[in-house]
C-alpha positions as a printed Julia matrix, in Angstrom:
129×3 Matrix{Float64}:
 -3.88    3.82  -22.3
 -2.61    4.82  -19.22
 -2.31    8.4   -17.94
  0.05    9.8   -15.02
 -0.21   12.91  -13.19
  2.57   13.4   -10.44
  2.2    16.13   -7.77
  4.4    16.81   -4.58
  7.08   18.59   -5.76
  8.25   21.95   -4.35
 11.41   24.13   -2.78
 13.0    22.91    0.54
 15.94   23.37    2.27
 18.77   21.17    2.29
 17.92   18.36    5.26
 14.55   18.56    4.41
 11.94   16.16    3.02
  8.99   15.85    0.36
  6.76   13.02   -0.61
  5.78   12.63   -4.46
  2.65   11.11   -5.19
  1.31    9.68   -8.98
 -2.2     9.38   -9.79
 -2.94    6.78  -12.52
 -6.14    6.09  -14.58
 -6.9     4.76  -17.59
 -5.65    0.72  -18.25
 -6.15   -1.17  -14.99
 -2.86   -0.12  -12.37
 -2.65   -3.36  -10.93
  0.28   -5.51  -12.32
  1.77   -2.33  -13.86
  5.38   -1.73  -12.34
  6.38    1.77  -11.55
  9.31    4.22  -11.63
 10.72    7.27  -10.56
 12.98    8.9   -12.71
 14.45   12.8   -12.52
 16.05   15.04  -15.29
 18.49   18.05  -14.04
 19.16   21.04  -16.29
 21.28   19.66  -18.96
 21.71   16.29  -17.74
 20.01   12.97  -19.15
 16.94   11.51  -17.6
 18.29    9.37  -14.34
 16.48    6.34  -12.71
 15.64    7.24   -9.4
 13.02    4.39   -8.0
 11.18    1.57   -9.05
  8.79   -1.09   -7.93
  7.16   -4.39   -8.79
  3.2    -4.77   -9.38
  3.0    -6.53   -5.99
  5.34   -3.79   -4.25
  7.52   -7.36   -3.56
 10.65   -5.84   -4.93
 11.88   -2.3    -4.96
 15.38   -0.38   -6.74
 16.73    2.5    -6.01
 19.85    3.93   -7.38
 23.19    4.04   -5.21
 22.62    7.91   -4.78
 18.96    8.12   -3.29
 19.25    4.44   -1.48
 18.22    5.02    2.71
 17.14    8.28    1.57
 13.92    7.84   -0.67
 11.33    5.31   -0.36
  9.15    3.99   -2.96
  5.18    2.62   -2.24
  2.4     2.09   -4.34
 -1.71    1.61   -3.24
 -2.78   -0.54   -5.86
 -6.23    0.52   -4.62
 -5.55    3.76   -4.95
 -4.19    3.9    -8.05
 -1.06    5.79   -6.84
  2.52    5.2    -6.06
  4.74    7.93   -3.91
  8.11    8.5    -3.45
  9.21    9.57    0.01
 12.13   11.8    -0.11
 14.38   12.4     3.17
 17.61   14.07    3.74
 17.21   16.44    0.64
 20.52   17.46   -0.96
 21.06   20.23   -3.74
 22.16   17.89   -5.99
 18.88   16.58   -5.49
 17.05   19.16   -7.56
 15.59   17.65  -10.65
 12.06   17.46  -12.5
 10.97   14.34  -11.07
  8.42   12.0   -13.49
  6.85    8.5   -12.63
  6.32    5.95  -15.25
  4.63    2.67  -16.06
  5.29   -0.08  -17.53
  4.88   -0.67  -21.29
  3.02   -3.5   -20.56
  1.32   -4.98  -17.31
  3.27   -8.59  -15.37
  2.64  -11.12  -14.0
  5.93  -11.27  -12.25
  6.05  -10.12   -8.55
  9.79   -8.97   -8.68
  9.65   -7.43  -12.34
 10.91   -3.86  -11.54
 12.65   -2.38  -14.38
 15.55    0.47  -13.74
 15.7     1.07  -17.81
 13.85    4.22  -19.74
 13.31    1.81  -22.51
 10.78   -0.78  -19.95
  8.25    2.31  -19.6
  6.03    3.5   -22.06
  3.59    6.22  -19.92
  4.91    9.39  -18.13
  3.52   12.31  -16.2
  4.15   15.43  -16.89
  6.83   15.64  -14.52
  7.05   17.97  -11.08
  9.66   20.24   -9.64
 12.04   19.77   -6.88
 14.29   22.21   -5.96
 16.43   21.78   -2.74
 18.1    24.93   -1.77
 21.59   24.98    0.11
């Protein structure tokens, strides 16, 4: 079991910046790859971020690429998602996810909804223009 609490999110002005953070507990976080992913009013859940147990590999999609970064403490138990250069279109619930189950591969970073099996509970963002 593996629980997921994200925290971060907020209003801010187009330009601006944010930085999500997750807190996991529960199964060990090590070896457990980690996503981003964002849901706008009305619109499907998007991938936004992921990254590999190690931190070796990260994805972004096309839209957020240069602008957000994705990093992970494995000794923390966290993994953020540094957001720069906010646009409106921007504004979304934003939720991070693990893995269904842990690997043993450093570059295993999954883009798919179907790879993760734990979410948070999802946090705010809300760029104004």
């Amino acid at each position: 079991q593996v629980q997921l609490v994200e925290s971060g999110g907020g209003l801010v002005q187009a330009g601006g910046s944010l930085r999500l953070s997750c807190a996991a507990s529960g199964r060990t976080f090590m070896r457990y790859p980690m996503g981003w992913f964002r849901q706008a009013p009305g619109q499907e859940r998007e991938f936004v971020a992921a990254i590999s147990w190690s931190g070796v590999m990260t994805r972004y999609t096309d839209s957020v690429r240069v602008r957000f970064t994705i990093s992970r403490d494995n000794a923390k138990n966290t993994v953020s998602l540094q957001m720069s250069s906010l646009r409106p279109e921007d504004t979304a619930v934003y939720f991070c996810a693990a893995t269904r189950d842990p690997s043993q591969q450093e570059f295993y970073a999954p883009t798919s909804t179907d790879a993760y099996g734990y979410w948070g509970q999802g946090t705010q963002v809300t760029v104004s223009s």
